[in-house]
Short mmCIF file of N, CA and C in Angstrom, two decimals:
data_model
loop_
_atom_site.label_atom_id
_atom_site.label_comp_id
_atom_site.label_asym_id
_atom_site.label_seq_id
_atom_site.Cartn_x
_atom_site.Cartn_y
_atom_site.Cartn_z
N UNK A 20 6.73 108.72 15.27
CA UNK A 20 7.85 109.35 14.60
C UNK A 20 7.40 110.73 14.12
N UNK A 21 8.21 111.73 14.32
CA UNK A 21 7.86 113.08 13.87
C UNK A 21 7.58 113.13 12.38
N UNK A 22 6.79 114.12 11.97
CA UNK A 22 6.42 114.26 10.56
C UNK A 22 7.63 114.29 9.64
N UNK A 23 8.64 115.06 10.00
CA UNK A 23 9.82 115.18 9.14
C UNK A 23 10.65 113.90 9.16
N UNK A 24 10.38 113.04 10.11
CA UNK A 24 11.13 111.80 10.22
C UNK A 24 12.47 111.95 10.91
N UNK A 25 12.82 113.18 11.31
CA UNK A 25 14.10 113.40 11.98
C UNK A 25 13.96 113.08 13.47
N UNK A 26 14.82 112.21 13.94
CA UNK A 26 14.78 111.77 15.33
C UNK A 26 16.16 111.97 15.93
N UNK A 27 16.20 112.41 17.17
CA UNK A 27 17.45 112.57 17.91
C UNK A 27 17.51 111.53 19.02
N UNK A 28 18.70 111.03 19.29
CA UNK A 28 18.90 110.15 20.44
C UNK A 28 19.32 111.01 21.62
N UNK A 29 18.83 110.64 22.79
CA UNK A 29 19.13 111.43 23.98
C UNK A 29 19.24 110.52 25.19
N UNK A 30 19.89 111.03 26.21
CA UNK A 30 19.84 110.40 27.52
C UNK A 30 18.75 111.13 28.29
N UNK A 31 17.85 110.37 28.89
CA UNK A 31 16.77 110.96 29.66
C UNK A 31 16.89 110.45 31.09
N UNK A 32 16.98 111.37 32.03
CA UNK A 32 17.12 111.02 33.45
C UNK A 32 15.77 111.19 34.13
N UNK A 33 15.25 110.09 34.65
CA UNK A 33 13.94 110.08 35.30
C UNK A 33 14.15 110.04 36.81
N UNK A 34 13.86 111.14 37.46
CA UNK A 34 14.02 111.24 38.91
C UNK A 34 12.72 110.89 39.61
N UNK A 35 12.84 110.22 40.75
CA UNK A 35 11.69 109.87 41.57
C UNK A 35 12.05 110.22 43.02
N UNK A 36 11.18 109.88 43.92
CA UNK A 36 11.44 110.18 45.34
C UNK A 36 12.73 109.54 45.82
N UNK A 37 13.48 110.26 46.65
CA UNK A 37 14.75 109.75 47.15
C UNK A 37 14.54 108.66 48.20
N UNK A 38 13.47 108.76 48.97
CA UNK A 38 13.20 107.78 50.03
C UNK A 38 11.89 107.06 49.77
N UNK A 39 11.78 105.86 50.33
CA UNK A 39 10.57 105.05 50.14
C UNK A 39 9.50 105.32 51.19
N UNK A 40 9.80 106.16 52.16
CA UNK A 40 8.83 106.54 53.20
C UNK A 40 8.70 108.06 53.22
N UNK A 41 7.54 108.53 53.70
CA UNK A 41 7.29 109.97 53.71
C UNK A 41 8.13 110.70 54.76
N UNK A 42 8.32 110.11 55.93
CA UNK A 42 9.03 110.77 57.02
C UNK A 42 10.29 109.99 57.36
N UNK A 43 11.32 110.21 56.60
CA UNK A 43 12.57 109.47 56.79
C UNK A 43 13.21 109.80 58.14
N UNK A 44 12.93 110.98 58.68
CA UNK A 44 13.48 111.37 59.98
C UNK A 44 12.98 110.52 61.12
N UNK A 45 11.85 109.86 60.95
CA UNK A 45 11.28 108.99 61.98
C UNK A 45 11.87 107.58 61.92
N UNK A 46 12.68 107.33 60.94
CA UNK A 46 13.25 105.99 60.74
C UNK A 46 14.62 105.89 61.40
N UNK A 47 14.84 104.80 62.12
CA UNK A 47 16.14 104.60 62.76
C UNK A 47 17.19 104.22 61.70
N UNK A 48 16.82 103.33 60.81
CA UNK A 48 17.74 102.88 59.77
C UNK A 48 17.35 103.57 58.46
N UNK A 49 17.54 104.88 58.40
CA UNK A 49 17.07 105.65 57.25
C UNK A 49 17.76 105.28 55.95
N UNK A 50 18.98 104.79 56.02
CA UNK A 50 19.68 104.39 54.79
C UNK A 50 18.99 103.21 54.11
N UNK A 51 18.27 102.41 54.90
CA UNK A 51 17.51 101.30 54.33
C UNK A 51 16.29 101.79 53.57
N UNK A 52 15.94 103.04 53.73
CA UNK A 52 14.75 103.60 53.09
C UNK A 52 15.07 104.40 51.83
N UNK A 53 16.32 104.34 51.38
CA UNK A 53 16.69 105.03 50.14
C UNK A 53 16.07 104.26 48.97
N UNK A 54 15.42 104.99 48.08
CA UNK A 54 14.77 104.41 46.92
C UNK A 54 15.82 104.04 45.88
N UNK A 55 16.01 102.75 45.59
CA UNK A 55 17.02 102.37 44.59
C UNK A 55 16.67 102.84 43.18
N UNK A 56 15.42 103.23 42.98
CA UNK A 56 14.99 103.71 41.67
C UNK A 56 14.78 105.22 41.65
N UNK A 57 15.46 105.93 42.55
CA UNK A 57 15.29 107.39 42.60
C UNK A 57 15.86 108.08 41.36
N UNK A 58 16.75 107.41 40.66
CA UNK A 58 17.26 107.92 39.38
C UNK A 58 17.38 106.76 38.41
N UNK A 59 16.67 106.87 37.31
CA UNK A 59 16.76 105.89 36.23
C UNK A 59 17.20 106.65 34.99
N UNK A 60 18.32 106.25 34.40
CA UNK A 60 18.81 106.88 33.18
C UNK A 60 18.46 106.02 31.99
N UNK A 61 17.78 106.62 31.02
CA UNK A 61 17.41 105.93 29.79
C UNK A 61 18.34 106.44 28.69
N UNK A 62 19.18 105.56 28.21
CA UNK A 62 20.12 105.92 27.14
C UNK A 62 19.52 105.51 25.80
N UNK A 63 19.68 106.33 24.80
CA UNK A 63 19.15 106.02 23.49
C UNK A 63 17.67 106.31 23.34
N UNK A 64 17.15 107.20 24.19
CA UNK A 64 15.74 107.59 24.08
C UNK A 64 15.55 108.37 22.78
N UNK A 65 14.41 108.18 22.15
CA UNK A 65 14.11 108.88 20.90
C UNK A 65 13.38 110.17 21.19
N UNK A 66 13.82 111.25 20.57
CA UNK A 66 13.19 112.56 20.75
C UNK A 66 13.03 113.22 19.39
N UNK A 67 12.04 114.07 19.28
CA UNK A 67 11.81 114.80 18.03
C UNK A 67 13.04 115.61 17.68
N UNK A 68 13.32 115.72 16.40
CA UNK A 68 14.52 116.39 15.92
C UNK A 68 14.68 117.82 16.40
N UNK A 69 13.58 118.50 16.71
CA UNK A 69 13.66 119.90 17.15
C UNK A 69 14.47 120.06 18.43
N UNK A 70 14.60 119.02 19.24
CA UNK A 70 15.35 119.16 20.49
C UNK A 70 16.85 119.28 20.26
N UNK A 71 17.30 119.03 19.05
CA UNK A 71 18.73 119.13 18.75
C UNK A 71 19.26 120.54 19.00
N UNK A 72 18.38 121.53 18.96
CA UNK A 72 18.79 122.93 19.16
C UNK A 72 18.70 123.36 20.62
N UNK A 73 18.29 122.46 21.51
CA UNK A 73 18.13 122.82 22.93
C UNK A 73 19.47 123.19 23.55
N UNK A 74 19.40 124.13 24.46
CA UNK A 74 20.57 124.55 25.22
C UNK A 74 20.29 124.35 26.69
N UNK A 75 21.33 124.37 27.49
CA UNK A 75 21.21 124.18 28.93
C UNK A 75 20.10 125.07 29.49
N UNK A 76 19.19 124.45 30.23
CA UNK A 76 18.10 125.19 30.87
C UNK A 76 16.82 125.27 30.06
N UNK A 77 16.89 124.94 28.77
CA UNK A 77 15.67 124.95 27.95
C UNK A 77 14.70 123.90 28.47
N UNK A 78 13.42 124.25 28.50
CA UNK A 78 12.39 123.35 29.00
C UNK A 78 11.57 122.81 27.85
N UNK A 79 11.28 121.51 27.92
CA UNK A 79 10.48 120.85 26.88
C UNK A 79 9.49 119.91 27.53
N UNK A 80 8.43 119.59 26.79
CA UNK A 80 7.49 118.57 27.24
C UNK A 80 7.58 117.40 26.28
N UNK A 81 7.80 116.22 26.81
CA UNK A 81 7.76 115.01 26.00
C UNK A 81 6.38 114.41 26.19
N UNK A 82 5.66 114.24 25.11
CA UNK A 82 4.26 113.81 25.17
C UNK A 82 4.09 112.56 26.02
N UNK A 83 3.08 112.61 26.88
CA UNK A 83 2.67 111.50 27.75
C UNK A 83 3.74 111.06 28.73
N UNK A 84 4.80 111.82 28.87
CA UNK A 84 5.87 111.44 29.79
C UNK A 84 6.03 112.49 30.89
N UNK A 85 6.23 113.75 30.49
CA UNK A 85 6.42 114.78 31.49
C UNK A 85 7.16 115.98 30.94
N UNK A 86 7.60 116.81 31.87
CA UNK A 86 8.35 118.01 31.53
C UNK A 86 9.82 117.77 31.86
N UNK A 87 10.68 118.29 30.99
CA UNK A 87 12.11 118.05 31.11
C UNK A 87 12.88 119.34 30.90
N UNK A 88 14.10 119.37 31.41
CA UNK A 88 14.99 120.50 31.19
C UNK A 88 16.29 119.97 30.61
N UNK A 89 16.84 120.69 29.67
CA UNK A 89 18.10 120.31 29.04
C UNK A 89 19.23 120.48 30.05
N UNK A 90 19.98 119.43 30.29
CA UNK A 90 21.02 119.40 31.31
C UNK A 90 22.33 120.01 30.81
N UNK A 91 23.13 120.50 31.73
CA UNK A 91 24.43 121.08 31.40
C UNK A 91 25.40 120.04 30.84
N UNK A 92 25.09 118.75 31.03
CA UNK A 92 25.92 117.68 30.47
C UNK A 92 25.70 117.50 28.98
N UNK A 93 24.72 118.19 28.41
CA UNK A 93 24.43 118.07 26.98
C UNK A 93 25.56 118.67 26.15
N UNK A 94 25.74 118.08 24.98
CA UNK A 94 26.72 118.58 24.01
C UNK A 94 26.16 118.26 22.63
N UNK A 95 26.75 118.83 21.61
CA UNK A 95 26.32 118.56 20.24
C UNK A 95 26.38 117.05 19.99
N UNK A 96 25.25 116.47 19.62
CA UNK A 96 25.19 115.04 19.39
C UNK A 96 25.04 114.19 20.63
N UNK A 97 24.99 114.82 21.81
CA UNK A 97 24.84 114.09 23.08
C UNK A 97 23.88 114.89 23.97
N UNK A 98 22.60 114.73 23.72
CA UNK A 98 21.59 115.46 24.48
C UNK A 98 21.27 114.75 25.79
N UNK A 99 21.08 115.53 26.85
CA UNK A 99 20.72 114.99 28.16
C UNK A 99 19.57 115.83 28.71
N UNK A 100 18.50 115.15 29.12
CA UNK A 100 17.33 115.83 29.68
C UNK A 100 17.00 115.25 31.04
N UNK A 101 16.66 116.13 31.98
CA UNK A 101 16.24 115.72 33.32
C UNK A 101 14.74 115.96 33.47
N UNK A 102 14.01 114.94 33.95
CA UNK A 102 12.58 115.12 34.16
C UNK A 102 12.37 116.01 35.39
N UNK A 103 11.54 117.03 35.21
CA UNK A 103 11.23 117.94 36.32
C UNK A 103 9.84 117.70 36.88
N UNK A 104 8.93 117.14 36.06
CA UNK A 104 7.57 116.84 36.53
C UNK A 104 6.96 115.79 35.62
N UNK A 105 6.20 114.88 36.23
CA UNK A 105 5.49 113.88 35.43
C UNK A 105 4.13 114.44 35.06
N UNK A 106 3.48 113.79 34.12
CA UNK A 106 2.14 114.22 33.72
C UNK A 106 1.05 113.48 34.47
N UNK A 107 1.39 112.36 35.07
CA UNK A 107 0.39 111.56 35.77
C UNK A 107 0.53 111.74 37.27
N UNK A 108 -0.61 111.84 37.94
CA UNK A 108 -0.62 111.87 39.40
C UNK A 108 -0.30 110.47 39.91
N UNK A 109 0.38 110.37 41.02
CA UNK A 109 0.65 109.06 41.59
C UNK A 109 -0.64 108.49 42.18
N UNK A 110 -0.71 107.19 42.27
CA UNK A 110 -1.88 106.53 42.85
C UNK A 110 -2.04 106.92 44.31
N UNK A 111 -0.94 107.12 45.01
CA UNK A 111 -0.99 107.48 46.43
C UNK A 111 -1.66 108.84 46.62
N UNK A 112 -1.40 109.81 45.74
CA UNK A 112 -1.99 111.14 45.86
C UNK A 112 -3.49 111.10 45.63
N UNK A 113 -3.94 110.19 44.80
CA UNK A 113 -5.35 110.12 44.46
C UNK A 113 -6.20 109.64 45.61
N UNK A 114 -5.62 108.98 46.58
CA UNK A 114 -6.38 108.43 47.72
C UNK A 114 -6.82 109.50 48.68
#
C-alpha cells in the first residue's frame, strides 16, 4: 500500500502474443492457433493514488509487473491501463 494510503482502482489490460505458434503463416488451420489469453482484463486492480492524474498516453511502470500506458477509455474515476512491456523475459527467450 502506498505511503499516503491512497489507492486507485483501475482496469488493467494485459496483452500477450496473439498466436500460440511463431509462424502462423505456415499453419493450415491458423484460427486454431489464436491465443485465447492474448488479452486478459483485470478489473479492480489496485494502483498508487498518483495515477489518478494520468491522461491518455501517459506512461507508467507498475512495480514487478511491467510498463503501461493510460488508455483513451480512461475517465475520471475509471482508469484503464494497457501493458506495453513486461519486466520478465519469457522462458522461451532464455533458451
